[in-house]
Amino acid sequence: MNRIENTFTKLKEKGESALVGFVTAGDPDMRRSLDIVKTMCASGLDVLELGIPFSDPTADGPVIQRSSARSLEGGTRLSDVMDMTRSVRASTDIPIILFSYYNPILAYSPAFFYDEAVAAGADGVLVVDLPPEESDEMTGLWPGDKLSLIRLVAPTTPRERMDYIAQAATGFLYLVSKTGVTGSDGLDLAAIAANTAVLKSISSLPICVGFGISAPEDVAAIAAAADGVVIGSAFEKIIEDNLENPDLITIMGATVKGLKTATVR
Amino acid sequence: MNTLTTPMGEANLDGPNAFPDEMGHFGPYGGRYVGETLMPAIIDLEKAYASISPTPEFQEALQVLLHDYAGRPTPLFHARRLSAEAGGAAIILKREDLTHTGAHKINNTLGQGLLAHFTGKTKLIAETGAGQHGVATATTAALLGMECRIFMGKEDIRRQAPNVRRMELLGARVVPVSSGSGTLKDAMNEAMRFWVSAVQDTFYVIGSVAGPHPYPAMVRDFQKVIGIEARQQILDMQGSLPNALVACVGGGSNAMGLFYPFLEDDIQMIGVEAGGKGIATGKHAATITQGTVGVLHGSKSFVLQDSNGQIQEAHSISAGLDYPGVGPEHALLKETGRATYVTVTDDEALSAFKTLCLLEGIIPALESSHAVAYAMQEAARRSKDESIIVNLSGRGDKDLGILS
Ligand SMILES: Cc1ncc(COP(=O)(O)O)c(C=O)c1O
């Protein structure tokens, strides 16, 4: 059993939903980013989504755009994210998902990306602008199947397309909570519950819900039905608001602890 | 099947109509690289375009608008004094600057606007660089009674101010974009983000042969009226085809529109990219000639990027060419050698701009001035009995602020 399956199986037995945390690698700088991530992992995070910064993040709202820009200003390259992954892996057993736009992976070369990611201890990859229609060109170059390709389902995805996406998915399915970019507001909890139920009826994979979730009560409401809740912009907002604060890392740890309790059903 | 093996895969060369394939690929280029929220919308758009655009109702409505409203056909004009100045082949201008709103962009916005109308969408959004596509979209929205929002980079708002005022007069809301270099790429990023949140009732009118499938093919089809007219007009004018076609390339729509109907003809096609302050300075927008293969704004093509796959900022004096990407069909035409791509610097374009004003009484857009500059160089290398059609894609009123 791989780390992703293992984690979701164990959480299910305990009656918990997974707290999935997204941060951009290298934000605000590599040293602090590593401390932040290690602290998050030690504070109860169940799955880590590590963002590879990109110059033109069209699926992201302003908060993650700025986090990506800060990281790039610090000179973060994909090879640095691989090093960071290796270093995080040395201190934790939770699944690590690399989150990226396609172009940095294409420039790195998909085969090399696979080898490096597996060697560094990553468990999956989510490529936000690579729909199943185009993803064979990447996975076709992968020399093995040790990396899960996490697929997205959106509120706009028609039912028959959900089948198509679910069919090819591995690891878990990522349900986008709303029609909008990351960090936007206006959660429709009823629609999320309905879409989660549909996905559960067509796939046996765990269902994680993300985009614009930050309040503990929303986390609790979504965790009641979904196998995981993804928090991204809310974490990045804390980083951004505490760039000069020496307590930034402690605050991140405490935030993870608080949100984790909301995922316990 | 006649195929070409490229570093990215096999390309089928059996006629221009072979592209794109049903997945939106132009050989190894093109495709659909967007987030899942937008995938259903572009699949719906592809179906709507395929089913609605060939109908007599749609074609008739579009023809009426192109003729009665946009002022088509546009003239083909033999620029004799310019030709004499260049000293060589005849330079013949396809006068897209004479369309309503003053650039070829209206051909496409009327097409997409009508398609939006036929599919029941009531709101249009668009990105714009020079403001010509923004003005054309705002114009179309006013004409069809639709709401309109235009995303434009801060730098472009500054340097193309007259077009901002025009869009506002036409009832559009101009949304300033300050991320990145505040130019066309950033405007397109923001338009895509907005579209994700409004995809249910909003039609995104992309302004060039870029973006995810079906945009590159659809925009080309709406722009090919330029080449269809020009081909007939030149035959009427001189009884033979021209020896070469020259057009500027930003995203590549005016060039694709001119080239496409001539693809099967034995004539040269030259796309002119913005060389900015000179290729050696790194400050240019020469995407095809200097870029590498990558994915930007939903399709795979050449892009200006660093070795880590981060997109670089482009530079051009002309806002409409100031873009680090290019349409995927141009990437294929470059790869197959069917078209060639060259560059012209800011200074060379400015000089051609002035020459055309003084010798022909035509004030061209700075974008189009790049094509004029190269056509003069090309004409000088050719004999007097040869001819070159230049796409004069737009007029230059918007650029007077940059020149003074
Ligand atoms: C007059 C004019 N020509 C050319 C362009 C470049 O676009 P494309 O390469 O799609 O024709 C623009 C874009 O704004 C324009 O306004």
XYZ file of C-alpha atoms and ligand atoms in Angstrom:
685
model
C 0.000 0.000 0.000
C 1.387 3.425 -0.914
C 1.468 6.402 1.427
C -1.660 8.004 -0.029
C -3.815 4.883 0.339
C -2.334 4.213 3.733
C -3.141 7.668 5.035
C -6.734 7.707 3.855
C -7.376 4.153 5.098
C -6.072 4.983 8.558
C -8.039 8.231 8.759
C -11.198 6.448 7.716
C -10.725 3.924 10.523
C -10.335 6.804 12.973
C -13.385 8.645 11.621
C -11.362 11.610 10.439
C -11.113 13.566 7.241
C -7.642 14.491 5.968
C -6.280 17.966 6.472
C -4.472 18.698 3.211
C -2.245 21.759 3.323
C -0.948 23.689 0.328
C 1.991 26.060 0.459
C 4.234 27.358 -2.279
C 7.741 25.944 -1.986
C 10.256 28.688 -1.338
C 7.817 31.217 0.108
C 8.892 33.523 1.659
C 12.347 31.973 1.178
C 13.667 28.416 1.026
C 14.938 28.275 4.602
C 11.713 29.475 6.208
C 9.594 27.526 3.750
C 11.253 24.320 4.888
C 10.729 25.223 8.561
C 7.097 26.087 7.885
C 6.410 22.832 6.092
C 8.180 20.671 8.681
C 6.255 22.401 11.446
C 2.965 21.903 9.601
C 3.726 18.205 9.176
C 4.578 17.884 12.858
C 1.388 19.708 13.862
C -1.100 17.244 12.469
C -1.164 17.865 8.725
C -2.258 14.668 6.954
C -1.233 15.423 3.364
C 1.189 18.052 2.061
C 0.649 19.784 -1.264
C 3.840 21.529 -2.224
C 3.411 24.213 -4.853
C 5.977 24.670 -7.611
C 6.035 28.414 -8.319
C 5.081 29.615 -11.802
C 5.271 33.027 -13.421
C 1.720 32.935 -14.808
C -0.560 31.094 -12.380
C -3.897 31.565 -14.193
C -5.872 29.262 -11.907
C -4.834 31.140 -8.791
C -6.204 34.144 -6.973
C -4.079 37.079 -5.774
C -2.792 35.455 -2.564
C -1.226 32.441 -4.267
C -0.101 34.603 -7.205
C 1.875 36.726 -4.762
C 3.282 33.699 -2.944
C 4.469 32.318 -6.267
C 6.037 35.673 -7.161
C 7.846 35.872 -3.776
C 9.248 32.402 -4.274
C 10.431 33.151 -7.812
C 11.999 36.383 -6.663
C 14.021 34.294 -4.242
C 15.217 32.243 -7.204
C 13.321 28.992 -6.560
C 13.777 26.441 -9.339
C 12.107 23.088 -9.756
C 15.332 21.375 -8.697
C 15.157 23.365 -5.427
C 11.617 22.084 -4.871
C 12.928 18.534 -5.364
C 15.629 19.182 -2.750
C 13.025 20.578 -0.392
C 10.826 17.520 -0.938
C 13.747 15.251 -0.090
C 14.395 17.193 3.059
C 10.729 17.135 4.153
C 10.530 13.420 3.402
C 13.431 12.803 5.791
C 11.292 14.056 8.654
C 7.773 12.845 7.872
C 5.792 9.930 6.468
C 2.765 11.881 5.238
C 1.992 11.867 1.507
C 3.595 14.684 -0.471
C 1.821 15.908 -3.597
C 3.657 18.267 -5.934
C 1.335 20.910 -7.335
C 2.345 22.561 -10.605
C 1.421 24.199 -13.842
C 2.533 22.168 -16.827
C 5.185 24.437 -18.304
C 7.823 24.081 -15.558
C 7.464 20.265 -15.796
C 7.712 20.398 -19.589
C 10.865 22.511 -19.344
C 12.334 20.118 -16.738
C 11.333 17.149 -18.955
C 8.494 14.893 -17.754
C 10.696 11.784 -17.480
C 13.327 13.545 -15.384
C 10.576 15.086 -13.288
C 9.202 11.624 -12.552
C 12.572 10.182 -11.591
C 13.475 13.108 -9.381
C 10.073 13.312 -7.723
C 10.032 9.596 -6.910
C 13.602 9.684 -5.654
C 12.834 12.710 -3.482
C 9.930 10.887 -1.876
C 6.939 12.570 -3.509
C 3.796 10.460 -3.850
C 1.762 12.312 -6.416
C 1.517 15.256 -8.720
C -1.358 17.559 -9.558
C -0.902 19.544 -12.770
C -3.621 22.141 -12.712
C -3.625 23.005 -16.425
C -3.145 19.482 -17.762
C -6.583 17.914 -18.340
C -6.909 14.172 -19.061
C -7.156 15.020 -22.784
C -3.511 16.101 -22.779
C -1.958 14.203 -19.881
C -0.796 11.131 -21.830
C 2.011 13.200 -23.274
C 3.374 13.570 -19.746
C 2.600 10.156 -18.232
C 3.642 8.484 -21.493
C 7.166 9.644 -20.732
C 7.085 8.405 -17.143
C 9.242 5.311 -16.757
C 7.104 3.875 -13.932
C 3.872 4.175 -11.986
C 5.083 5.198 -8.555
C 3.638 8.705 -8.861
C -0.116 9.240 -8.589
C -1.633 11.759 -10.978
C -4.257 13.638 -8.997
C -7.185 14.756 -11.173
C -9.504 17.693 -10.700
C -13.278 17.702 -10.932
C -15.016 21.100 -11.034
C -18.577 22.227 -10.301
C -18.853 22.786 -14.066
C -17.859 19.189 -14.881
C -20.840 17.322 -16.369
C -21.711 13.908 -14.971
C -20.402 11.850 -17.918
C -17.133 13.769 -17.839
C -16.783 12.945 -14.141
C -16.791 9.272 -15.162
C -14.100 9.948 -17.756
C -11.918 11.783 -15.246
C -12.468 9.292 -12.415
C -11.575 6.380 -14.685
C -8.033 7.642 -15.233
C -7.457 9.048 -11.750
C -5.168 7.592 -9.115
C -4.406 8.608 -5.528
C -7.446 10.735 -4.762
C -9.892 12.944 -6.612
C -9.718 16.671 -6.047
C -13.112 18.353 -6.125
C -12.856 22.066 -6.853
C -15.289 23.678 -4.417
C -16.480 26.526 -6.637
C -16.289 28.073 -10.090
C -13.476 30.476 -9.377
C -9.759 30.765 -8.792
C -8.037 29.694 -5.576
C -8.824 31.830 -2.569
C -12.051 33.316 -3.930
C -15.058 33.526 -1.629
C -18.619 32.258 -1.734
C -18.637 28.579 -0.675
C -21.810 26.674 -1.505
C -21.740 23.885 1.079
C -24.863 22.207 -0.293
C -23.405 22.024 -3.808
C -20.124 20.687 -2.433
C -21.979 17.970 -0.517
C -23.982 17.039 -3.615
C -20.894 16.854 -5.839
C -19.005 14.877 -3.201
C -21.865 12.371 -3.111
C -21.886 12.012 -6.902
C -18.135 11.419 -6.963
C -18.426 8.832 -4.177
C -21.012 6.997 -6.251
C -18.707 6.717 -9.249
C -15.270 6.282 -7.710
C -13.770 4.398 -4.820
C -10.916 6.901 -4.538
C -10.849 9.326 -1.613
C -12.469 12.696 -2.414
C -10.698 15.867 -1.275
C -12.323 19.271 -1.575
C -10.447 22.514 -2.022
C -10.318 26.154 -3.285
C -11.280 29.008 -0.991
C -11.794 27.059 2.227
C -10.484 28.745 5.365
C -13.033 28.906 8.220
C -12.920 26.004 10.725
C -16.722 25.676 10.548
C -16.557 25.233 6.760
C -13.758 22.706 7.221
C -15.935 20.772 9.678
C -18.983 20.908 7.395
C -17.047 19.658 4.365
C -15.117 17.079 6.414
C -18.440 15.501 7.379
C -18.776 14.045 3.864
C -15.413 14.403 2.133
C -12.273 12.360 2.780
C -10.092 15.432 2.804
C -10.217 19.215 2.960
C -7.550 21.258 1.172
C -6.442 24.589 2.621
C -4.160 26.750 0.518
C -4.743 30.481 0.294
C -5.553 30.661 4.012
C -2.065 29.339 4.843
C -0.464 31.585 2.264
C -2.330 34.567 3.691
C -0.751 33.889 7.074
C 2.699 33.750 5.511
C 2.052 36.997 3.670
C 0.728 38.774 6.753
C 3.696 37.667 8.865
C 6.645 38.081 6.548
C 8.632 39.963 9.176
C 7.148 38.193 12.187
C 9.631 35.882 13.989
C 6.622 33.887 15.255
C 5.447 33.007 11.708
C 6.416 29.351 12.061
C 4.737 28.974 15.466
C 1.579 30.598 14.096
C 1.496 28.173 11.154
C 1.850 25.235 13.531
C -0.966 26.460 15.741
C -3.215 27.087 12.736
C -2.683 23.548 11.478
C -3.532 22.144 14.932
C -6.735 24.182 15.070
C -7.873 23.176 11.583
C -6.980 19.544 12.206
C -9.456 19.353 15.079
C -12.160 20.536 12.664
C -11.548 17.470 10.462
C -12.281 15.041 13.269
C -15.894 14.026 12.766
C -0.060 10.277 -45.675
C 2.549 12.950 -46.056
C 4.105 13.421 -42.637
C 6.866 15.407 -41.064
C 8.794 14.170 -38.054
C 9.501 16.931 -35.581
C 11.201 16.799 -32.204
C 7.703 16.862 -30.657
C 6.077 14.137 -32.777
C 4.594 13.556 -36.189
C 2.822 16.249 -38.165
C 0.444 15.467 -41.006
C 1.012 17.701 -43.977
C -1.976 16.711 -46.096
C -3.329 20.162 -46.796
C -4.151 23.038 -44.520
C -7.575 21.682 -43.734
C -5.997 18.772 -41.916
C -5.322 21.117 -39.011
C -6.175 21.113 -36.275
C -7.024 17.466 -35.573
C -10.121 16.647 -33.538
C -8.186 17.200 -30.303
C -7.137 20.671 -31.401
C -3.547 19.804 -32.255
C -1.594 21.415 -35.067
C 0.943 18.624 -35.359
C 2.793 18.757 -32.051
C 1.358 22.159 -31.119
C -1.966 23.523 -29.902
C -4.216 21.446 -27.671
C -6.116 22.373 -24.537
C -4.106 23.141 -21.420
C -6.599 24.687 -19.028
C -7.963 23.945 -15.582
C -10.903 21.590 -15.270
C -13.350 24.411 -14.472
C -12.862 25.751 -18.012
C -12.670 22.428 -19.866
C -16.451 21.925 -20.133
C -16.802 25.507 -21.431
C -14.240 25.105 -24.189
C -15.646 21.708 -25.149
C -19.099 23.316 -25.382
C -17.630 26.163 -27.404
C -16.001 23.727 -29.784
C -19.320 21.942 -30.313
C -21.239 25.195 -30.709
C -18.700 26.507 -33.187
C -18.814 23.291 -35.224
C -22.609 23.118 -35.302
C -23.583 26.794 -35.544
C -20.919 28.451 -37.680
C -21.602 26.439 -40.869
C -25.367 27.134 -40.798
C -26.791 29.506 -43.428
C -28.364 31.620 -40.644
C -25.016 32.234 -38.986
C -23.085 32.744 -42.204
C -25.656 35.167 -43.550
C -25.755 37.203 -40.363
C -21.954 37.353 -40.311
C -21.687 38.333 -43.975
C -24.187 41.147 -43.470
C -22.253 42.477 -40.490
C -18.897 42.220 -42.244
C -20.264 44.020 -45.291
C -22.716 46.592 -43.944
C -21.167 47.260 -40.563
C -17.437 46.562 -40.755
C -17.129 47.865 -44.319
C -15.786 44.767 -46.039
C -14.336 44.046 -48.474
C -11.363 46.223 -47.627
C -9.380 47.577 -50.594
C -6.149 46.220 -51.940
C -3.928 49.193 -52.736
C -0.765 49.294 -54.834
C 1.508 51.620 -52.864
C 3.508 52.996 -55.797
C 5.522 55.670 -54.036
C 6.425 53.285 -51.203
C 7.421 50.657 -53.777
C 9.596 53.179 -55.610
C 11.243 54.185 -52.336
C 12.022 50.541 -51.524
C 13.233 50.019 -55.088
C 12.141 46.609 -56.293
C 8.972 44.552 -56.137
C 5.534 46.175 -56.037
C 4.286 46.602 -52.452
C 0.547 46.093 -52.235
C -1.347 46.912 -49.060
C -4.369 45.003 -47.786
C -6.198 47.831 -46.054
C -7.518 46.279 -42.828
C -6.941 49.704 -41.293
C -10.047 50.838 -43.174
C -12.442 48.529 -41.350
C -14.828 49.917 -38.788
C -12.787 50.408 -35.562
C -9.588 50.496 -37.602
C -8.033 47.042 -37.409
C -8.571 43.469 -38.532
C -9.693 42.585 -35.001
C -13.336 43.382 -35.845
C -13.536 40.395 -38.245
C -13.016 38.077 -35.311
C -15.087 39.888 -32.689
C -18.136 40.000 -34.968
C -17.757 36.255 -35.522
C -17.318 35.385 -31.872
C -19.934 37.931 -30.778
C -22.495 36.371 -33.100
C -21.572 32.929 -31.824
C -22.077 34.170 -28.257
C -25.433 35.563 -29.309
C -26.476 32.292 -30.987
C -25.512 30.339 -27.852
C -27.465 32.650 -25.540
C -24.484 34.188 -23.706
C -25.108 37.799 -22.681
C -21.699 38.958 -21.466
C -18.442 39.335 -23.352
C -14.967 39.574 -21.883
C -11.673 40.084 -23.679
C -7.992 40.801 -23.117
C -6.378 43.568 -25.101
C -2.875 44.880 -25.706
C -3.007 47.659 -28.259
C -6.638 48.177 -27.372
C -7.775 47.360 -30.906
C -9.212 44.008 -29.904
C -10.749 45.635 -26.836
C -12.355 48.333 -28.953
C -13.597 45.761 -31.460
C -15.080 43.619 -28.684
C -16.685 46.638 -26.995
C -18.101 47.666 -30.372
C -19.532 44.208 -30.979
C -21.028 44.124 -27.478
C -22.712 47.499 -28.027
C -24.052 46.368 -31.373
C -25.447 43.115 -29.997
C -26.664 44.592 -26.716
C -24.272 42.704 -24.478
C -22.364 43.559 -21.329
C -18.633 43.948 -21.860
C -15.529 43.862 -19.699
C -12.029 44.353 -21.088
C -8.817 43.383 -19.297
C -5.868 45.585 -20.151
C -2.398 45.898 -18.661
C -1.542 49.125 -16.827
C 1.378 49.873 -19.143
C -0.849 49.408 -22.197
C -3.557 51.609 -20.686
C -0.900 54.293 -20.475
C 0.543 53.917 -23.955
C -2.724 53.271 -25.817
C -4.869 55.801 -23.965
C -7.094 56.793 -26.922
C -8.378 53.237 -27.162
C -9.218 53.149 -23.452
C -11.399 56.206 -23.933
C -13.043 54.601 -26.961
C -13.870 51.414 -25.062
C -15.419 53.420 -22.265
C -17.516 55.458 -24.714
C -18.725 52.161 -26.151
C -20.007 51.158 -22.733
C -17.311 48.655 -21.792
C -15.676 48.407 -18.415
C -11.889 48.507 -18.715
C -10.220 46.535 -15.919
C -6.586 47.573 -15.318
C -4.141 44.721 -14.723
C -0.986 45.560 -12.796
C 0.620 42.143 -12.356
C 3.792 41.265 -14.277
C 4.811 43.919 -16.760
C 1.236 45.201 -17.099
C 1.011 44.153 -20.741
C -0.895 41.713 -22.930
C 0.235 38.491 -21.220
C -0.905 39.783 -17.854
C -4.222 40.974 -19.284
C -4.796 37.492 -20.681
C -3.946 35.878 -17.325
C -6.539 38.060 -15.641
C -9.190 37.490 -18.305
C -8.750 33.726 -17.849
C -9.093 34.071 -14.071
C -12.222 36.140 -14.432
C -13.652 33.687 -16.946
C -13.205 30.818 -14.464
C -15.518 32.628 -12.071
C -18.081 33.680 -14.670
C -17.957 30.852 -17.162
C -21.674 30.045 -16.965
C -22.962 33.224 -18.617
C -19.823 34.802 -20.074
C -18.232 34.338 -23.489
C -14.484 34.905 -23.617
C -13.593 36.589 -26.918
C -9.896 35.761 -27.377
C -8.278 38.287 -29.726
C -5.728 36.204 -31.542
C -5.048 32.700 -32.866
C -3.823 31.771 -29.382
C -5.464 30.148 -26.371
C -6.862 26.624 -26.016
C -8.623 24.782 -28.839
C -10.968 25.770 -30.498
C -9.757 29.394 -30.380
C -6.730 29.141 -32.697
C -8.803 27.484 -35.432
C -11.918 29.568 -34.826
C -10.094 32.921 -34.854
C -8.183 31.872 -37.974
C -11.470 30.984 -39.661
C -12.986 34.353 -38.774
C -9.855 36.138 -40.014
C -9.336 34.185 -43.226
C -11.696 36.603 -44.962
C -8.598 38.810 -45.267
C -6.752 36.277 -47.417
C -9.817 35.156 -49.354
C -10.481 38.738 -50.426
C -6.830 39.538 -51.069
C -6.362 36.464 -53.252
C -9.277 37.403 -55.511
C -8.323 41.091 -55.512
C -4.734 40.490 -56.575
C -5.882 38.178 -59.363
C -8.250 40.925 -60.522
C -5.542 43.553 -60.194
C -2.583 41.880 -61.909
C -3.858 38.581 -63.214
C -1.460 36.585 -61.074
C -0.749 35.669 -57.479
C 1.768 37.724 -55.505
C 5.278 36.380 -54.911
C 5.138 36.916 -51.182
C 2.867 37.775 -48.269
C 4.089 39.781 -45.296
C 2.266 40.283 -41.996
C 3.226 41.203 -38.448
C 2.882 38.516 -35.787
C 1.832 39.223 -32.222
C -0.432 36.301 -31.374
C -0.634 35.829 -35.115
C -4.239 36.470 -36.165
C -3.803 38.994 -38.954
C -0.964 36.879 -40.360
C -2.968 33.623 -40.194
C -5.953 35.399 -41.731
C -3.876 36.528 -44.707
C -1.769 33.357 -45.079
C -4.382 30.654 -44.698
C -6.172 30.954 -48.060
C -2.765 30.971 -49.820
C -1.291 27.915 -48.061
C -1.617 25.704 -51.135
C -0.133 28.332 -53.457
C 3.512 28.409 -54.398
C 4.318 31.742 -52.788
C 6.434 32.830 -49.874
C 4.881 33.738 -46.521
C 6.735 35.871 -44.047
C 5.681 36.616 -40.478
C 7.339 39.627 -38.875
C 7.938 39.575 -35.145
C 8.836 42.489 -32.926
C 12.582 42.718 -32.497
C 12.151 45.421 -29.852
C 15.415 47.091 -28.924
C 17.321 44.416 -30.831
C 17.521 40.642 -30.375
C 20.941 40.910 -28.715
C 19.550 43.121 -25.933
C 17.060 40.456 -24.877
C 14.342 43.114 -25.003
C 12.147 41.799 -27.793
C 8.975 39.877 -28.526
C 10.471 37.505 -31.098
C 8.670 34.422 -29.865
C 8.987 32.164 -32.899
C 12.467 33.168 -33.913
C 13.927 33.187 -30.374
C 11.555 31.152 -28.217
C 11.341 27.498 -27.254
C 8.412 25.076 -27.045
C 6.197 25.558 -24.024
C 2.649 25.889 -22.774
C 1.131 29.305 -22.160
C -2.486 30.421 -22.035
C -3.941 27.066 -22.910
C -1.898 25.877 -25.856
C 1.496 24.494 -26.734
C 3.601 26.627 -29.020
C 6.754 28.668 -28.930
C 7.123 30.893 -25.875
C 9.756 33.186 -24.471
C 10.839 31.429 -21.287
C 13.875 30.803 -19.130
C 15.452 27.381 -18.654
C 13.141 26.732 -15.671
C 9.981 27.141 -17.717
C 9.134 30.560 -16.281
C 7.619 32.859 -18.892
C 9.688 35.924 -19.672
C 8.473 39.432 -20.251
C 8.400 40.517 -23.861
C 9.273 43.960 -25.134
C 7.990 45.901 -28.084
C 7.180 49.519 -28.769
C 3.913 48.211 -30.153
C 1.550 46.930 -27.488
C -0.132 44.503 -29.878
C 3.101 42.611 -30.513
C 4.351 42.782 -26.923
C 3.516 39.161 -26.089
C 5.794 36.202 -25.180
C 3.537 33.623 -26.875
C 2.305 32.935 -30.400
C -0.493 30.926 -31.988
C 0.218 27.179 -32.401
C -0.491 27.124 -36.134
C 2.405 29.509 -36.692
C 4.626 27.139 -34.729
C 3.653 24.408 -37.175
C 4.156 26.632 -40.236
C 7.602 27.489 -38.916
C 8.420 23.848 -38.196
C 7.327 22.678 -41.651
C 9.078 25.590 -43.307
C 5.862 26.675 -45.044
C 6.254 30.155 -43.593
C 9.347 31.996 -42.477
C 9.615 34.347 -39.542
C 11.834 37.377 -39.218
C 12.205 40.325 -36.860
C 12.063 44.093 -37.157
C 13.238 46.419 -34.371
C 11.326 49.272 -32.727
C 13.442 51.788 -34.641
C 12.950 50.120 -38.007
C 9.186 49.996 -37.411
C 9.126 53.678 -36.446
C 11.009 54.591 -39.569
C 8.588 52.613 -41.762
C 5.680 54.243 -39.953
C 6.963 57.689 -40.922
C 7.732 56.653 -44.465
C 4.239 55.309 -45.061
C 2.684 58.489 -43.623
C 4.739 60.744 -45.881
C 4.744 58.727 -49.081
C 1.241 57.311 -49.155
C -0.833 59.427 -46.788
C -1.590 56.398 -44.640
C -0.963 56.384 -40.879
C -0.391 52.727 -39.953
C -0.559 51.077 -36.545
C 2.885 50.476 -35.023
C 2.117 46.740 -35.217
C 1.504 46.948 -38.966
C 4.548 49.194 -39.365
C 6.697 46.145 -38.565
C 5.251 44.393 -41.616
C 5.738 47.492 -43.770
C 9.381 47.770 -42.656
C 10.148 44.192 -43.602
C 8.197 44.387 -46.860
C 10.396 47.295 -47.929
C 13.526 45.216 -47.238
C 12.038 42.229 -49.044
C 10.886 44.329 -52.005
C 14.401 45.714 -52.434
C 15.694 42.157 -52.887
C 13.125 41.366 -55.570
C 12.662 42.563 -59.153
C 10.146 45.130 -60.394
C 7.888 42.528 -61.966
C 7.319 40.813 -58.632
C 4.750 41.768 -56.014
C 4.309 41.509 -52.261
C 1.060 41.811 -50.328
C 1.457 43.399 -46.915
C -1.294 43.129 -44.365
C -1.838 46.663 -43.127
C -3.576 45.272 -40.056
C -4.572 48.562 -38.443
C -4.450 52.312 -38.412
C -2.148 54.341 -36.200
C -4.305 56.973 -34.528
C -3.902 55.107 -31.234
C -0.110 55.462 -31.450
C 0.233 59.216 -31.817
C 1.048 59.563 -28.110
C 4.018 57.195 -28.457
C 5.382 59.114 -31.445
C 5.273 62.614 -30.086
C -3.314 46.664 -35.686
C -2.837 45.403 -35.064
N -2.080 44.576 -35.791
C -1.603 43.419 -35.281
C -1.846 43.064 -33.971
C -1.221 41.809 -33.457
O -2.115 40.752 -33.291
P -2.154 39.534 -34.294
O -0.776 39.001 -34.399
O -3.089 38.563 -33.645
O -2.666 39.998 -35.592
C -2.641 43.892 -33.175
C -2.953 43.507 -31.788
O -3.380 44.225 -30.973
C -3.152 45.085 -33.746
O -3.897 45.922 -33.018
